Tab-separated table of C-alpha atoms in Angstrom:
chain	number	residue	atom	x	y	z
U	1	MET	CA	-0.960	-0.379	-26.496
U	2	ASP	CA	-4.707	-1.404	-26.422
U	3	ASN	CA	-5.728	-4.025	-27.445
U	4	LEU	CA	-2.533	-5.336	-25.525
U	5	MET	CA	-3.709	-3.802	-22.179
U	6	CYS	CA	-7.502	-5.222	-23.233
U	7	LEU	CA	-5.387	-8.600	-23.680
U	8	GLY	CA	-3.962	-8.526	-20.271
U	9	TYR	CA	-6.978	-7.474	-18.413
U	10	ALA	CA	-8.537	-10.673	-20.176
U	11	VAL	CA	-5.902	-12.684	-19.149
U	12	ALA	CA	-5.652	-11.493	-15.609
U	13	GLY	CA	-9.453	-11.485	-14.748
U	14	TYR	CA	-9.335	-15.330	-16.087
U	15	ILE	CA	-6.913	-16.961	-14.267
U	16	ARG	CA	-8.391	-15.000	-10.675
U	17	TYR	CA	-11.505	-16.677	-12.292
U	18	TRP	CA	-10.472	-20.349	-12.924
U	19	LEU	CA	-8.376	-20.200	-9.261
U	20	LEU	CA	-11.579	-18.583	-7.492
U	21	ASN	CA	-13.725	-21.746	-8.566
U	22	SER	CA	-10.824	-24.353	-8.329
U	23	ASP	CA	-9.804	-25.975	-5.349
U	24	TYR	CA	-6.781	-23.730	-4.289
U	25	LYS	CA	-9.460	-21.362	-3.222
U	26	GLN	CA	-9.323	-22.567	0.162
U	27	THR	CA	-5.627	-22.790	0.773
U	28	ILE	CA	-4.853	-19.910	-0.449
U	29	GLY	CA	-7.458	-18.501	2.016
U	30	ASP	CA	-6.785	-19.920	4.698
U	31	ARG	CA	-3.078	-18.681	4.469
U	32	VAL	CA	-1.911	-16.282	7.417
U	33	GLU	CA	0.433	-14.279	5.047
U	34	ILE	CA	-3.113	-13.586	2.810
U	35	SER	CA	-5.348	-13.286	5.299
U	36	SER	CA	-5.386	-11.110	8.681
U	37	PRO	CA	-8.386	-10.730	11.421
U	38	LEU	CA	-8.905	-7.396	9.253
U	39	ASN	CA	-9.714	-8.591	5.881
U	40	SER	CA	-10.725	-12.381	6.365
U	41	TRP	CA	-13.688	-13.191	4.513
U	42	ARG	CA	-14.850	-15.382	6.675
U	43	LYS	CA	-15.312	-12.972	9.292
U	44	VAL	CA	-17.272	-10.994	7.564
U	45	THR	CA	-19.623	-13.347	6.838
U	46	GLU	CA	-20.028	-13.959	10.424
U	47	GLY	CA	-20.579	-10.414	10.634
U	48	ALA	CA	-23.324	-9.997	8.281
U	49	TYR	CA	-24.811	-13.557	9.348
U	50	LEU	CA	-25.434	-12.270	12.764
U	51	TYR	CA	-26.438	-8.309	11.527
U	52	SER	CA	-29.037	-9.804	9.649
U	53	GLU	CA	-29.985	-11.888	12.912
U	54	GLY	CA	-30.491	-8.586	14.135
U	55	ILE	CA	-27.375	-9.527	16.715
U	56	ASN	CA	-24.796	-7.248	17.036
U	57	PRO	CA	-21.626	-8.404	15.685
U	58	TYR	CA	-19.238	-5.372	17.257
U	59	LEU	CA	-20.193	-7.240	21.277
U	60	GLY	CA	-17.651	-9.503	20.300
U	61	GLU	CA	-14.307	-9.930	19.377
U	62	ASN	CA	-14.223	-11.173	15.667
U	63	PHE	CA	-16.223	-8.671	13.909
U	64	HIS	CA	-13.839	-5.374	12.687
U	65	GLU	CA	-15.016	-4.367	8.940
U	66	THR	CA	-16.502	-1.389	9.680
U	67	PRO	CA	-20.382	-1.076	9.296
U	68	LEU	CA	-20.505	0.805	6.021
U	69	GLY	CA	-18.543	-2.065	4.674
U	70	LEU	CA	-20.882	-4.828	6.898
U	71	PHE	CA	-23.780	-2.502	5.251
U	72	VAL	CA	-22.461	-3.166	1.998
U	73	PHE	CA	-21.048	-6.958	2.195
U	74	HIS	CA	-24.128	-8.112	3.835
U	75	LYS	CA	-26.478	-6.939	0.960
U	76	MET	CA	-24.484	-8.634	-1.567
U	77	ILE	CA	-24.183	-11.914	0.300
U	78	SER	CA	-27.882	-11.696	0.930
U	79	ASN	CA	-28.761	-10.962	-2.877
U	80	ILE	CA	-26.430	-11.435	-4.916
U	81	PRO	CA	-23.918	-14.729	-3.443
U	82	GLN	CA	-23.351	-15.908	-6.843
U	83	LEU	CA	-21.472	-12.632	-8.121
U	84	THR	CA	-19.397	-12.457	-4.824
U	85	GLY	CA	-16.362	-13.504	-6.446
U	86	PHE	CA	-17.133	-11.644	-10.535
U	87	ILE	CA	-17.543	-8.065	-7.874
U	88	PHE	CA	-13.816	-9.256	-6.361
U	89	ILE	CA	-12.080	-9.430	-9.740
U	90	VAL	CA	-13.942	-6.945	-11.452
U	91	CYS	CA	-12.337	-4.850	-8.163
U	92	ASP	CA	-9.355	-5.849	-9.325
U	93	LEU	CA	-9.127	-4.729	-12.509
U	94	ILE	CA	-10.602	-1.206	-11.881
U	95	THR	CA	-7.299	-0.920	-9.137
U	96	ALA	CA	-4.737	-1.816	-12.048
U	97	HIS	CA	-6.896	0.134	-15.034
U	98	VAL	CA	-7.000	3.381	-11.792
U	99	LEU	CA	-3.023	2.914	-11.603
U	100	TYR	CA	-2.650	2.374	-14.803
U	101	HIS	CA	-4.545	6.075	-15.899
U	102	THR	CA	-1.794	7.786	-12.195
U	103	ALA	CA	1.058	6.006	-13.738
U	104	GLN	CA	0.264	7.622	-17.754
U	105	LEU	CA	-0.463	11.345	-15.762
U	106	PHE	CA	2.679	10.933	-13.533
U	107	MET	CA	4.711	10.450	-17.075
U	108	SER	CA	3.002	13.271	-18.356
U	109	GLU	CA	4.025	15.557	-15.287
U	110	LEU	CA	7.164	14.121	-14.810
U	111	PHE	CA	8.209	14.752	-18.264
U	112	SER	CA	6.481	18.810	-18.136
U	113	ARG	CA	8.631	19.655	-15.138
U	114	GLN	CA	11.589	17.541	-16.894
U	115	MET	CA	11.593	19.984	-20.169
U	116	ARG	CA	10.680	23.543	-17.880
U	117	GLU	CA	13.892	22.292	-15.638
U	118	LYS	CA	16.313	21.576	-18.495
U	119	GLU	CA	18.199	25.057	-18.505
U	120	LYS	CA	18.840	24.397	-15.311
U	121	TYR	CA	20.697	21.074	-15.445
U	122	ALA	CA	24.094	20.301	-16.199
U	123	LYS	CA	24.943	19.735	-19.807
U	124	ASP	CA	26.802	16.767	-19.359
U	125	ALA	CA	23.585	15.199	-18.068
U	126	GLU	CA	21.644	15.089	-21.282
U	127	THR	CA	21.621	11.156	-21.589
U	128	LEU	CA	20.029	11.038	-17.745
U	129	LEU	CA	17.075	12.958	-19.087
U	130	LEU	CA	13.748	11.541	-20.364
U	131	LYS	CA	12.676	11.418	-23.758
U	132	GLN	CA	9.232	11.040	-24.894
U	133	SER	CA	9.260	6.962	-26.049
U	134	ASP	CA	10.374	6.460	-22.204
U	135	LEU	CA	6.867	7.533	-20.985
U	136	VAL	CA	4.963	5.212	-23.018
U	137	LEU	CA	6.023	1.536	-21.197
U	138	PRO	CA	5.691	2.510	-17.179
U	139	PRO	CA	2.316	3.257	-17.097
U	140	VAL	CA	1.872	-0.743	-18.705
U	141	TYR	CA	4.479	-2.228	-16.489
U	142	VAL	CA	2.751	-0.531	-13.579
U	143	ALA	CA	-0.476	-2.596	-14.874
U	144	SER	CA	0.976	-5.582	-15.500
U	145	ALA	CA	2.728	-5.466	-11.876
U	146	TYR	CA	-0.710	-5.577	-10.566
U	147	LEU	CA	-2.298	-7.773	-12.489
U	148	PHE	CA	-0.013	-10.481	-13.031
U	149	ASN	CA	1.626	-10.266	-9.194
U	150	PRO	CA	0.993	-13.454	-7.371
U	151	TYR	CA	0.598	-11.603	-3.729
U	152	ILE	CA	-2.487	-9.229	-5.519
U	153	ILE	CA	-4.318	-13.011	-7.344
U	154	PHE	CA	-3.811	-14.315	-4.013
U	155	SER	CA	-5.256	-11.784	-1.845
U	156	CYS	CA	-8.140	-11.729	-4.705
U	157	ILE	CA	-8.964	-15.588	-4.633
U	158	SER	CA	-9.487	-15.265	-0.385
U	159	GLN	CA	-11.903	-12.677	-1.429
U	160	THR	CA	-9.781	-10.136	1.174
U	161	THR	CA	-11.320	-6.749	2.055
U	162	THR	CA	-8.106	-5.830	0.760
U	163	VAL	CA	-9.476	-5.873	-2.580
U	164	PHE	CA	-11.633	-3.112	-1.546
U	165	ALA	CA	-8.237	-0.661	0.335
U	166	ASN	CA	-6.646	-1.567	-2.741
U	167	LEU	CA	-9.214	-0.066	-4.964
U	168	CYS	CA	-9.258	2.950	-2.656
U	169	LEU	CA	-5.715	3.952	-2.086
U	170	ALA	CA	-5.815	3.342	-6.413
U	171	PHE	CA	-8.457	6.651	-6.513
U	172	THR	CA	-6.885	8.567	-4.008
U	173	PHE	CA	-3.343	8.551	-5.981
U	174	LEU	CA	-5.343	9.038	-9.439
U	175	LEU	CA	-7.235	11.944	-7.671
U	176	MET	CA	-4.436	12.539	-5.948
U	177	ILE	CA	-2.452	13.552	-9.301
U	178	LYS	CA	-5.818	15.579	-10.310
U	179	GLY	CA	-5.689	17.883	-7.689
U	180	LYS	CA	-9.514	17.534	-6.847
U	181	ARG	CA	-9.722	17.863	-3.722
U	182	LEU	CA	-13.498	17.336	-2.660
U	183	ALA	CA	-12.976	13.577	-4.453
U	184	CYS	CA	-9.450	12.369	-3.430
U	185	CYS	CA	-10.679	14.148	0.650
U	186	SER	CA	-13.764	11.541	0.233
U	187	VAL	CA	-12.420	8.275	-1.133
U	188	LEU	CA	-9.225	8.900	1.396
U	189	ALA	CA	-11.438	9.093	4.277
U	190	LEU	CA	-13.110	6.348	3.110
U	191	ALA	CA	-10.130	4.204	3.411
U	192	THR	CA	-8.724	5.749	5.842
U	193	LEU	CA	-12.620	5.053	8.060
U	194	GLN	CA	-11.630	0.920	6.642
U	195	SER	CA	-8.056	1.023	7.616
U	196	LEU	CA	-7.173	3.930	10.056
U	197	TYR	CA	-3.420	3.932	8.311
U	198	PRO	CA	-3.781	6.119	5.106
U	199	VAL	CA	-4.675	9.043	7.434
U	200	ILE	CA	-0.721	10.124	6.667
U	201	LEU	CA	-1.553	10.586	2.900
U	202	LEU	CA	-3.419	13.739	3.462
U	203	VAL	CA	-0.054	15.301	3.647
U	204	PRO	CA	1.094	14.173	-0.023
U	205	ALA	CA	-2.379	14.793	-1.005
U	206	SER	CA	-2.452	18.563	-0.025
U	207	ILE	CA	0.144	18.484	-1.337
U	208	TYR	CA	-0.374	17.814	-5.113
U	209	ILE	CA	-3.848	19.968	-4.527
U	210	ALA	CA	-1.951	22.714	-3.598
U	211	LYS	CA	0.481	22.148	-6.690
U	212	ALA	CA	-2.496	21.846	-9.126
U	213	GLU	CA	-4.302	24.832	-7.805
U	214	SER	CA	-1.138	27.609	-8.016
U	215	ARG	CA	2.018	26.716	-10.078
U	216	ARG	CA	4.289	29.760	-8.562
U	217	SER	CA	4.218	28.907	-5.009
U	218	LEU	CA	2.261	26.511	-2.104
U	219	ARG	CA	-0.075	28.301	-0.223
U	220	CYS	CA	-1.141	27.323	3.358
U	221	SER	CA	-4.713	27.930	3.453
U	222	SER	CA	-5.251	24.835	0.296
U	223	PHE	CA	-3.658	23.151	2.664
U	224	ILE	CA	-5.797	24.139	5.483
U	225	LEU	CA	-9.018	23.888	3.362
U	226	THR	CA	-7.770	20.441	2.286
U	227	ALA	CA	-7.516	19.426	5.772
U	228	VAL	CA	-10.906	20.542	6.321
U	229	THR	CA	-12.708	18.629	3.759
U	230	PHE	CA	-10.826	15.091	4.205
U	231	ILE	CA	-11.859	16.551	8.267
U	232	THR	CA	-15.043	16.792	7.648
U	233	ALA	CA	-15.813	13.834	5.166
U	234	LEU	CA	-13.962	11.667	7.519
U	235	HIS	CA	-16.461	12.623	10.281
U	236	LEU	CA	-19.709	12.027	7.923
U	237	LEU	CA	-18.427	8.738	7.037
U	238	LEU	CA	-18.189	8.149	11.180
U	239	TYR	CA	-21.846	9.701	11.475
U	240	ILE	CA	-23.184	7.193	8.834
U	241	SER	CA	-21.673	4.376	10.155
U	242	LEU	CA	-23.017	5.652	13.530
U	243	LYS	CA	-26.646	5.621	12.512
U	244	LEU	CA	-25.800	1.766	10.792
U	245	ALA	CA	-24.536	0.727	14.155
U	246	GLY	CA	-26.560	2.036	16.276
U	247	GLY	CA	-23.775	3.108	18.259
U	248	TRP	CA	-19.799	3.531	19.060
U	249	GLU	CA	-19.171	0.162	20.040
U	250	PHE	CA	-17.103	-0.691	15.665
U	251	LEU	CA	-15.067	2.026	17.057
U	252	HIS	CA	-13.256	-0.170	19.543
U	253	ALA	CA	-13.986	-3.348	16.857
U	254	THR	CA	-11.863	-1.710	14.166
U	255	HIS	CA	-9.754	1.288	14.827
U	256	GLY	CA	-9.352	0.178	18.517
U	257	PHE	CA	-8.311	-3.298	17.588
U	258	ILE	CA	-5.644	-1.379	14.696
U	259	LEU	CA	-4.287	0.124	17.707
U	260	ASN	CA	-4.481	-2.066	20.694
U	261	VAL	CA	-3.289	-5.371	18.581
U	262	PRO	CA	-5.390	-7.760	20.653
U	263	ASP	CA	-5.174	-10.674	18.583
U	264	LEU	CA	-1.734	-12.197	18.106
U	265	GLN	CA	-2.284	-14.381	15.244
U	266	PRO	CA	1.409	-14.886	12.954
U	267	ASN	CA	1.314	-12.851	9.955
U	268	VAL	CA	4.435	-11.101	7.598
U	269	GLY	CA	4.710	-8.259	9.798
U	270	LEU	CA	5.915	-7.403	13.148
U	271	PHE	CA	3.468	-6.331	16.014
U	272	TRP	CA	2.874	-10.057	16.892
U	273	TYR	CA	6.008	-11.993	17.794
U	274	PHE	CA	7.583	-9.011	20.151
U	275	PHE	CA	3.967	-8.975	21.891
U	276	THR	CA	3.881	-12.601	22.552
U	277	GLU	CA	7.366	-12.662	23.819
U	278	MET	CA	6.706	-8.889	25.550
U	279	PHE	CA	6.001	-8.537	29.455
U	280	GLU	CA	2.242	-6.949	29.598
U	281	ASN	CA	3.647	-3.902	32.036
U	282	PHE	CA	5.158	-2.622	29.138
U	283	ARG	CA	2.588	-3.300	26.343
U	284	LEU	CA	1.466	0.442	25.923
U	285	LEU	CA	4.877	1.261	25.930
U	286	PHE	CA	5.781	-0.933	23.026
U	287	ILE	CA	2.223	-0.172	21.097
U	288	CYS	CA	2.714	3.760	21.074
U	289	ALA	CA	6.610	3.110	19.788
U	290	PHE	CA	5.401	0.549	17.082
U	291	GLN	CA	2.338	2.438	16.236
U	292	ILE	CA	4.345	6.132	15.848
U	293	ASN	CA	7.256	4.433	13.900
U	294	ALA	CA	4.321	3.193	11.731
U	295	THR	CA	2.627	6.623	11.017
U	296	VAL	CA	4.096	9.651	11.861
U	297	LEU	CA	7.287	8.987	12.273
U	298	TYR	CA	8.906	8.721	8.903
U	299	LEU	CA	6.249	11.585	7.781
U	300	ILE	CA	8.562	14.812	8.783
U	301	PRO	CA	11.530	13.935	7.614
U	302	LEU	CA	10.181	12.303	4.563
U	303	THR	CA	7.829	15.046	3.921
U	304	LEU	CA	10.748	18.144	3.790
U	305	ARG	CA	12.739	15.945	1.615
U	306	PHE	CA	10.228	15.019	-0.760
U	307	HIS	CA	8.026	17.297	-0.692
U	308	GLY	CA	8.683	18.267	-4.599
U	309	GLU	CA	8.203	14.760	-5.329
U	310	PRO	CA	4.533	14.176	-3.700
U	311	MET	CA	3.975	11.026	-5.439
U	312	LEU	CA	7.370	9.322	-4.604
U	313	LEU	CA	6.717	10.825	-1.309
U	314	ALA	CA	2.933	8.903	-1.117
U	315	THR	CA	4.416	5.767	-2.399
U	316	SER	CA	6.888	5.603	0.385
U	317	LEU	CA	5.017	5.893	2.949
U	318	THR	CA	2.587	3.746	2.008
U	319	ALA	CA	4.882	1.077	1.037
U	320	LEU	CA	6.338	2.363	4.834
U	321	THR	CA	3.027	1.314	7.045
U	322	ALA	CA	2.832	-1.579	4.819
U	323	ILE	CA	5.154	-2.702	6.246
U	324	PHE	CA	5.036	-1.625	10.073
U	325	LYS	CA	0.956	-1.834	10.507
U	326	SER	CA	0.341	-3.783	12.876
U	327	TYR	CA	-2.185	-6.479	10.741
U	328	PRO	CA	-0.113	-6.058	6.885
U	329	THR	CA	-0.627	-8.748	4.593
U	330	LEU	CA	0.743	-9.667	0.958
U	331	GLY	CA	-1.568	-7.267	-1.057
U	332	ASP	CA	-0.613	-4.217	1.034
U	333	VAL	CA	2.697	-5.011	0.117
U	334	GLY	CA	2.027	-5.883	-4.119
U	335	PHE	CA	-0.426	-2.609	-4.152
U	336	TYR	CA	2.848	-0.574	-3.440
U	337	LEU	CA	4.787	-2.624	-5.656
U	338	ALA	CA	2.622	-2.141	-8.708
U	339	LEU	CA	3.721	1.679	-7.730
U	340	LEU	CA	7.391	1.654	-8.322
U	341	PRO	CA	7.516	1.167	-12.432
U	342	MET	CA	6.909	4.692	-12.212
U	343	TRP	CA	10.157	5.427	-11.525
U	344	LYS	CA	12.007	2.780	-14.054
U	345	HIS	CA	14.091	5.539	-14.669
U	346	LEU	CA	15.648	5.107	-11.006
U	347	PHE	CA	16.595	1.360	-11.626
U	348	LYS	CA	19.735	2.025	-13.029
U	349	TYR	CA	20.781	4.232	-9.399
U	350	MET	CA	19.966	1.571	-7.324
U	351	GLN	CA	22.215	-0.657	-5.742
U	352	GLN	CA	20.329	-3.389	-3.684
U	353	GLY	CA	17.982	-4.636	-6.452
U	354	PHE	CA	19.706	-7.995	-6.487
U	355	VAL	CA	19.512	-8.604	-2.955
U	356	VAL	CA	16.504	-7.038	-2.675
U	357	GLY	CA	14.885	-9.990	-5.439
U	358	CYS	CA	16.547	-13.324	-3.906
U	359	SER	CA	15.473	-12.507	-0.376
U	360	PHE	CA	11.793	-11.713	-2.706
U	361	LEU	CA	11.908	-14.878	-3.537
U	362	SER	CA	13.122	-16.747	-0.964
U	363	THR	CA	10.984	-15.438	2.085
U	364	SER	CA	7.932	-16.386	-0.587
U	365	VAL	CA	8.983	-19.674	-0.314
U	366	MET	CA	10.552	-19.737	3.221
U	367	GLY	CA	7.730	-18.717	5.246
U	368	PRO	CA	4.561	-21.188	4.043
U	369	VAL	CA	7.561	-23.952	4.025
U	370	VAL	CA	8.609	-22.632	7.898
U	371	TRP	CA	4.388	-22.919	8.908
U	372	HIS	CA	4.131	-26.382	7.916
U	373	LEU	CA	7.328	-27.117	9.853
U	374	TRP	CA	5.547	-25.062	12.702
U	375	ILE	CA	2.459	-25.798	12.976
U	376	TYR	CA	1.822	-29.352	11.639
U	377	SER	CA	5.094	-31.001	11.647
U	378	ARG	CA	6.089	-29.370	15.324
U	379	SER	CA	9.710	-29.368	14.591
U	380	ALA	CA	10.086	-26.081	14.479
U	381	ASN	CA	8.812	-22.830	16.317
U	382	ALA	CA	8.200	-19.386	16.985
U	383	ASN	CA	11.159	-18.305	16.686
U	384	PHE	CA	11.631	-19.240	12.570
U	385	TYR	CA	8.387	-18.418	10.771
U	386	PHE	CA	9.555	-14.322	12.807
U	387	GLY	CA	13.115	-15.592	11.281
U	388	VAL	CA	11.192	-14.849	7.754
U	389	THR	CA	8.576	-12.013	8.316
U	390	LEU	CA	11.696	-10.436	9.955
U	391	ALA	CA	13.965	-10.595	6.378
U	392	PHE	CA	10.864	-10.278	4.760
U	393	ALA	CA	10.461	-6.971	6.349
U	394	THR	CA	14.307	-5.750	6.102
U	395	ALA	CA	13.730	-6.731	2.225
U	396	GLN	CA	11.215	-4.278	2.000
U	397	ILE	CA	13.298	-1.859	3.862
U	398	PHE	CA	16.051	-2.104	1.579
U	399	LEU	CA	13.676	-1.647	-1.487
U	400	VAL	CA	12.368	1.428	-0.270
U	401	THR	CA	15.776	3.837	1.223
U	402	ASP	CA	17.642	1.662	-2.468
U	403	ILE	CA	14.481	3.738	-4.635
U	404	LEU	CA	14.658	6.819	-2.368
U	405	PHE	CA	18.137	7.165	-2.541
U	406	ALA	CA	18.633	6.440	-6.365
U	407	TYR	CA	15.858	9.089	-6.764
U	408	ILE	CA	18.835	11.671	-4.555
U	409	LYS	CA	21.548	10.202	-6.994
U	410	ARG	CA	19.695	11.356	-10.278
U	411	GLU	CA	19.097	14.677	-9.151
U	412	PHE	CA	22.158	15.079	-7.806
U	413	SER	CA	23.661	14.276	-11.164
U	414	LEU	CA	20.997	16.636	-13.299
U	415	PHE	CA	22.215	18.927	-11.226
U	416	HIS	CA	25.874	19.297	-10.726
U	417	GLY	CA	26.722	16.400	-14.241
U	418	LEU	CA	28.628	13.356	-14.022
U	419	HIS	CA	31.584	13.940	-14.006
U	420	ARG	CA	32.726	14.500	-10.828
U	421	GLU	CA	36.831	15.421	-9.649
U	422	VAL	CA	38.425	15.911	-6.089
U	423	ASN	CA	41.988	17.238	-6.465
U	424	GLY	CA	41.590	15.985	-10.304
U	425	LYS	CA	40.895	12.599	-9.849
U	426	THR	CA	37.389	11.140	-10.591
U	427	THR	CA	35.180	10.324	-7.702
U	428	LYS	CA	32.122	8.178	-7.341
U	429	LEU	CA	29.288	9.182	-5.620
U	430	VAL	CA	28.422	7.005	-2.429
U	431	LEU	CA	25.258	7.795	0.117
U	432	GLU	CA	25.977	6.557	3.494
């Protein structure tokens, strides 16, 4: 298995290296589905140039990377420009390897919990139980789903900063499942500083850390300590950013840009079309409604229902953020798609797999086609492209709800059995 994984890393690295040095790089990098104002490498190079000339890049409207990122990228561009593409490839491979280890730990945890609760399960639920052999392939599938996902490959080829955001998220998931409070909160603070939305992962991280410290019950003091650690790490990063930037202008250019959505360049999200068509008088109302929907709206209900499965909770929140955030890209979608093989045992309970698969395939093809018809041929308009992005978002929502319902169905069957009768007749469990 180790030899197979090494071969997979080598092949995935070669694919990325070949595309980075091909004529397709510029074409892929210009796609609005891949690059956004927040993650575009072109904007990073512009900001680094202004920084090298002694000009504050945050005084304009084109640069939206954090001061910490600006400092690192400036050093990278100035000192080792020939290794920039190689760094992106290595970071992508490291992310896949971190997710591989995360999946290994999760599958072991899942099997251990199953053994502890086995006596509580129904007698006829034996066929639903995971076997030791079922723990081997899911981590391989997770790494493969990240290494060979076109969404992830295109993000790496475009040299978007989503590559580094995914790396931070991957380490957050790994440190979360290990119960490492300080390291997890520090990496999560770094991810939050970059793109704001990962802050909601503090809830599943707190649950995991509390479970690691106390196997019997979740203690409130553990949650408070985790929150304080995260806030302290975030304030430290903000202080470092303040010293690097020489002022607080970067907050308006980074987090303010994410929250206010001033740039309405089309993307795979839902913000741009609504705010293009909306009356300016209602902008603040819709900004608040859309941002609440992208952050805290689903946090409390999902936490109350899936607090016993914090990894599924974290994945669901990551997926919902990728769907509803203000400037989503395909790299965000590819990250949570790579996590889904950890719940391979739930796939047989899913009912929308065919519809979701066809929707992903058709929208991925139709997006560039409709964009060409709209921008270049002038035979379509914004409604056509938004229709594709709306279908893409709908497919993702179906996927998330399907995996959550599948978990509930399996959990119900484990404790109540596979065969159910009402008034002497066999019934089927249907969630509506």
